[in-house]
């Protein structure tokens, strides 16, 4: 796998050069991460707590670790000290646990709220009603050790580009409407994490600020 060539090929197609490329290195060996680091990658995405914990001490200190997968509340404590951004916050319960762990170590932890945009039932995330419910909860206002930086979403796994575009557009619309809402200072709509190897160009066309690209850089998994 020529990681350098793949990185260049992916970067070359970017519609928005300011969009952050998060290199999704899940299941890949450390040597692949080191290779990507050598070619300038600082942002890595992992979806398993155990794996991110194992890799983190082996990489340079300026590596940014993105937790992109579904995160269980009882595992937050293991990544709280070093995680750069948690993309998949999909419940108030999880957000409260991240806040609790941040408080313990006196660290404000940056997160994104995952929104359910896909047709598929299987994908995680808030729907807009649940989101408003959380925003209105008195407990929400009292959070002190999380910084909500934006939204994340995953489109339906389909060849139908119109469907994917429609889903990304709905996420972008929600992002823009939340920007106009009066929300606590720890909620900022700056980042929109959408797009993977198969759909990152559509995502960029629809306003993504960070894409999570794995197989197009490191090759297919398993
Ligand atoms: C695995 C994964 C990706 C990357 O998928 P590719 O198709 O390999 O680019 C992106 N986002 C999430 C949440 C993932 O779990």
Short mmCIF file of C-alpha atoms and ligand atoms in Angstrom, two decimals:
data_model
loop_
_atom_site.label_atom_id
_atom_site.label_comp_id
_atom_site.label_asym_id
_atom_site.label_seq_id
_atom_site.Cartn_x
_atom_site.Cartn_y
_atom_site.Cartn_z
CA UNK A 1 0.00 0.00 0.00
CA UNK A 2 1.54 3.29 -1.11
CA UNK A 3 0.18 5.54 1.63
CA UNK A 4 2.02 8.61 0.38
CA UNK A 5 0.53 8.24 -3.12
CA UNK A 6 -2.93 7.61 -1.70
CA UNK A 7 -2.72 10.69 0.52
CA UNK A 8 -1.68 12.81 -2.44
CA UNK A 9 -4.45 11.39 -4.60
CA UNK A 10 -7.09 12.06 -1.94
CA UNK A 11 -5.81 15.58 -1.23
CA UNK A 12 -5.69 16.41 -4.91
CA UNK A 13 -9.41 15.80 -5.31
CA UNK A 14 -10.40 18.00 -2.36
CA UNK A 15 -12.95 20.63 -3.35
CA UNK A 16 -12.28 22.56 -0.15
CA UNK A 17 -8.53 22.61 0.62
CA UNK A 18 -9.28 23.85 4.15
CA UNK A 19 -11.31 20.75 4.95
CA UNK A 20 -9.48 18.68 7.57
CA UNK A 21 -8.49 15.19 6.50
CA UNK A 22 -8.83 12.76 9.40
CA UNK A 23 -6.97 9.59 8.42
CA UNK A 24 -9.00 6.66 9.71
CA UNK A 25 -6.41 4.12 10.82
CA UNK A 26 -8.64 1.62 12.64
CA UNK A 27 -7.42 -2.00 12.36
CA UNK A 28 -4.21 -0.79 10.68
CA UNK A 29 -0.77 -1.45 12.17
CA UNK A 30 1.29 1.26 13.83
CA UNK A 31 3.74 1.19 10.93
CA UNK A 32 0.97 2.53 8.66
CA UNK A 33 0.23 5.38 11.07
CA UNK A 34 3.93 6.24 11.29
CA UNK A 35 4.14 6.24 7.53
CA UNK A 36 1.17 8.61 7.22
CA UNK A 37 2.65 10.80 9.97
CA UNK A 38 5.86 11.04 7.97
CA UNK A 39 3.87 12.40 5.03
CA UNK A 40 2.29 15.08 7.17
CA UNK A 41 -0.82 13.50 8.69
CA UNK A 42 -1.42 14.61 12.29
CA UNK A 43 -5.09 13.70 12.65
CA UNK A 44 -5.95 10.02 13.06
CA UNK A 45 -9.37 8.45 13.51
CA UNK A 46 -9.96 5.29 15.54
CA UNK A 47 -13.19 3.64 16.61
CA UNK A 48 -12.11 1.24 19.37
CA UNK A 49 -11.04 2.44 22.80
CA UNK A 50 -8.58 -0.41 23.29
CA UNK A 51 -6.92 0.23 19.97
CA UNK A 52 -6.61 3.99 20.38
CA UNK A 53 -5.19 3.41 23.87
CA UNK A 54 -2.59 1.01 22.53
CA UNK A 55 -1.50 3.23 19.65
CA UNK A 56 -1.47 6.59 21.43
CA UNK A 57 1.74 6.16 23.47
CA UNK A 58 3.59 4.92 20.39
CA UNK A 59 2.98 8.02 18.28
CA UNK A 60 4.52 11.50 18.59
CA UNK A 61 2.93 13.90 21.07
CA UNK A 62 1.54 16.22 18.41
CA UNK A 63 -0.69 13.46 17.01
CA UNK A 64 -4.38 14.35 17.21
CA UNK A 65 -6.57 11.40 18.17
CA UNK A 66 -10.14 11.43 16.90
CA UNK A 67 -12.58 8.97 18.42
CA UNK A 68 -14.97 8.39 15.54
CA UNK A 69 -16.95 5.31 16.47
CA UNK A 70 -19.70 4.51 18.90
CA UNK A 71 -18.36 5.14 22.39
CA UNK A 72 -19.62 3.37 25.49
CA UNK A 73 -19.98 5.54 28.60
CA UNK A 74 -17.94 3.20 30.77
CA UNK A 75 -14.91 3.58 28.47
CA UNK A 76 -14.74 7.37 28.30
CA UNK A 77 -12.24 7.53 31.16
CA UNK A 78 -9.59 5.70 29.14
CA UNK A 79 -9.41 8.29 26.37
CA UNK A 80 -10.37 11.45 28.31
CA UNK A 81 -6.78 12.55 29.00
CA UNK A 82 -5.59 12.66 25.41
CA UNK A 83 -8.48 12.52 22.92
CA UNK A 84 -8.49 15.50 20.54
CA UNK A 85 -12.12 15.23 19.44
CA UNK A 86 -14.92 12.74 20.13
CA UNK A 87 -17.07 12.67 16.98
CA UNK A 88 -19.77 10.22 17.98
CA UNK A 89 -21.59 11.70 20.96
CA UNK A 90 -25.05 10.28 20.43
CA UNK A 91 -26.78 10.64 23.80
CA UNK A 92 -27.09 13.04 26.71
CA UNK A 93 -25.95 10.23 28.97
CA UNK A 94 -22.67 9.92 27.09
CA UNK A 95 -22.17 13.69 27.04
CA UNK A 96 -22.67 13.84 30.82
CA UNK A 97 -20.15 11.06 31.32
CA UNK A 98 -17.57 12.87 29.15
CA UNK A 99 -18.21 16.01 31.23
CA UNK A 100 -17.72 14.02 34.43
CA UNK A 101 -14.45 12.52 33.26
CA UNK A 102 -13.23 15.89 32.02
CA UNK A 103 -13.98 17.42 35.40
CA UNK A 104 -12.00 14.70 37.16
CA UNK A 105 -8.85 15.52 35.24
CA UNK A 106 -9.57 19.24 34.85
CA UNK A 107 -9.79 19.07 31.06
CA UNK A 108 -12.46 20.48 28.76
CA UNK A 109 -13.07 17.75 26.19
CA UNK A 110 -13.97 18.73 22.60
CA UNK A 111 -16.86 16.78 21.10
CA UNK A 112 -19.24 16.66 18.16
CA UNK A 113 -22.88 15.63 18.40
CA UNK A 114 -23.71 12.75 16.09
CA UNK A 115 -26.95 13.26 14.21
CA UNK A 116 -28.93 10.43 12.68
CA UNK A 117 -29.26 11.34 9.01
CA UNK A 118 -29.24 7.93 7.30
CA UNK A 119 -32.26 5.95 6.24
CA UNK A 120 -30.78 2.92 7.93
CA UNK A 121 -32.01 2.23 11.44
CA UNK A 122 -28.63 0.83 12.43
CA UNK A 123 -26.74 4.11 12.49
CA UNK A 124 -26.40 5.94 15.79
CA UNK A 125 -27.23 9.53 16.54
CA UNK A 126 -29.67 12.11 17.84
CA UNK A 127 -32.73 13.06 15.87
CA UNK A 128 -33.63 16.76 15.94
CA UNK A 129 -36.30 16.25 18.59
CA UNK A 130 -33.90 14.51 20.98
CA UNK A 131 -31.38 17.28 20.37
CA UNK A 132 -33.83 20.02 21.35
CA UNK A 133 -34.89 17.98 24.36
CA UNK A 134 -31.29 17.86 25.54
CA UNK A 135 -30.73 21.56 24.89
CA UNK A 136 -33.76 22.32 27.04
CA UNK A 137 -32.73 20.07 29.91
CA UNK A 138 -31.64 22.11 32.96
CA UNK A 139 -28.72 19.70 33.40
CA UNK A 140 -27.40 20.62 29.99
CA UNK A 141 -26.69 24.23 31.02
CA UNK A 142 -24.54 23.09 33.91
CA UNK A 143 -21.99 21.18 31.80
CA UNK A 144 -18.55 22.66 32.38
CA UNK A 145 -16.01 20.23 30.94
CA UNK A 146 -17.21 19.58 27.41
CA UNK A 147 -16.90 21.83 24.40
CA UNK A 148 -19.40 21.05 21.66
CA UNK A 149 -17.77 22.11 18.40
CA UNK A 150 -20.32 21.00 15.87
CA UNK A 151 -22.05 18.01 14.33
CA UNK A 152 -21.15 14.66 12.80
CA UNK A 153 -23.16 12.39 10.56
CA UNK A 154 -22.94 9.26 8.44
CA UNK A 155 -24.91 8.90 5.24
CA UNK A 156 -26.69 5.75 4.16
CA UNK A 157 -24.35 3.17 2.63
CA UNK A 158 -25.66 3.29 -0.93
CA UNK A 159 -24.61 3.89 -4.52
CA UNK A 160 -27.42 6.44 -4.80
CA UNK A 161 -25.53 9.74 -4.76
CA UNK A 162 -28.71 11.79 -4.63
CA UNK A 163 -29.71 10.03 -1.44
CA UNK A 164 -26.28 10.65 0.12
CA UNK A 165 -26.32 14.29 -0.95
CA UNK A 166 -29.81 14.77 0.46
CA UNK A 167 -28.70 13.39 3.83
CA UNK A 168 -25.58 15.54 3.99
CA UNK A 169 -27.63 18.57 3.01
CA UNK A 170 -30.08 17.93 5.82
CA UNK A 171 -27.18 17.83 8.28
CA UNK A 172 -25.75 21.05 6.91
CA UNK A 173 -29.18 22.70 7.22
CA UNK A 174 -29.44 21.64 10.85
CA UNK A 175 -25.90 22.93 11.45
CA UNK A 176 -26.81 26.33 9.97
CA UNK A 177 -30.07 26.60 11.89
CA UNK A 178 -28.33 25.74 15.18
CA UNK A 179 -25.81 28.49 14.48
CA UNK A 180 -28.67 30.96 14.68
CA UNK A 181 -30.08 29.56 17.92
CA UNK A 182 -29.16 30.98 21.29
CA UNK A 183 -27.18 28.23 22.92
CA UNK A 184 -24.80 28.14 25.90
CA UNK A 185 -21.23 29.36 25.26
CA UNK A 186 -19.85 25.83 25.32
CA UNK A 187 -21.89 24.99 22.21
CA UNK A 188 -20.30 26.27 19.02
CA UNK A 189 -21.24 25.26 15.51
CA UNK A 190 -17.80 25.36 13.85
CA UNK A 191 -17.17 21.84 12.63
CA UNK A 192 -19.20 19.58 10.41
CA UNK A 193 -17.73 16.08 10.26
CA UNK A 194 -19.20 14.28 7.27
CA UNK A 195 -17.75 12.20 4.46
CA UNK A 196 -15.79 8.95 4.21
CA UNK A 197 -13.78 7.30 1.40
CA UNK A 198 -16.85 6.73 -0.75
CA UNK A 199 -18.59 10.05 -0.29
CA UNK A 200 -16.14 12.70 0.89
CA UNK A 201 -16.42 14.71 -2.32
CA UNK A 202 -20.20 14.94 -2.07
CA UNK A 203 -19.74 15.83 1.61
CA UNK A 204 -17.35 18.65 0.74
CA UNK A 205 -19.72 19.96 -1.87
CA UNK A 206 -22.36 20.05 0.84
CA UNK A 207 -20.19 21.97 3.29
CA UNK A 208 -18.18 19.46 5.31
CA UNK A 209 -15.28 20.91 7.38
CA UNK A 210 -13.70 17.54 8.17
CA UNK A 211 -13.78 14.21 6.38
CA UNK A 212 -12.97 10.82 7.90
CA UNK A 213 -11.13 8.82 5.24
CA UNK A 214 -9.82 5.31 5.87
CA UNK A 215 -9.67 2.81 3.03
CA UNK A 216 -8.78 5.39 0.35
CA UNK A 217 -5.55 6.02 2.31
CA UNK A 218 -4.69 2.74 4.03
CA UNK A 219 -6.44 0.23 1.77
CA UNK A 220 -9.43 -1.94 2.55
CA UNK A 221 -9.80 -3.52 5.95
CA UNK A 222 -9.88 -7.27 6.50
C1 LIG B 1 -14.46 3.36 9.42
C2 LIG B 1 -15.07 4.71 9.51
C3 LIG B 1 -14.76 5.71 8.58
C4 LIG B 1 -13.83 5.50 7.40
O1 LIG B 1 -14.39 4.65 6.46
P1 LIG B 1 -13.73 4.44 4.99
O2 LIG B 1 -14.87 4.03 4.15
O3 LIG B 1 -12.70 3.39 5.15
O4 LIG B 1 -13.15 5.75 4.59
C5 LIG B 1 -15.33 6.96 8.76
N1 LIG B 1 -16.16 7.21 9.78
C6 LIG B 1 -16.49 6.29 10.69
C7 LIG B 1 -17.42 6.65 11.79
C8 LIG B 1 -15.97 5.00 10.57
O5 LIG B 1 -16.31 4.08 11.49
#
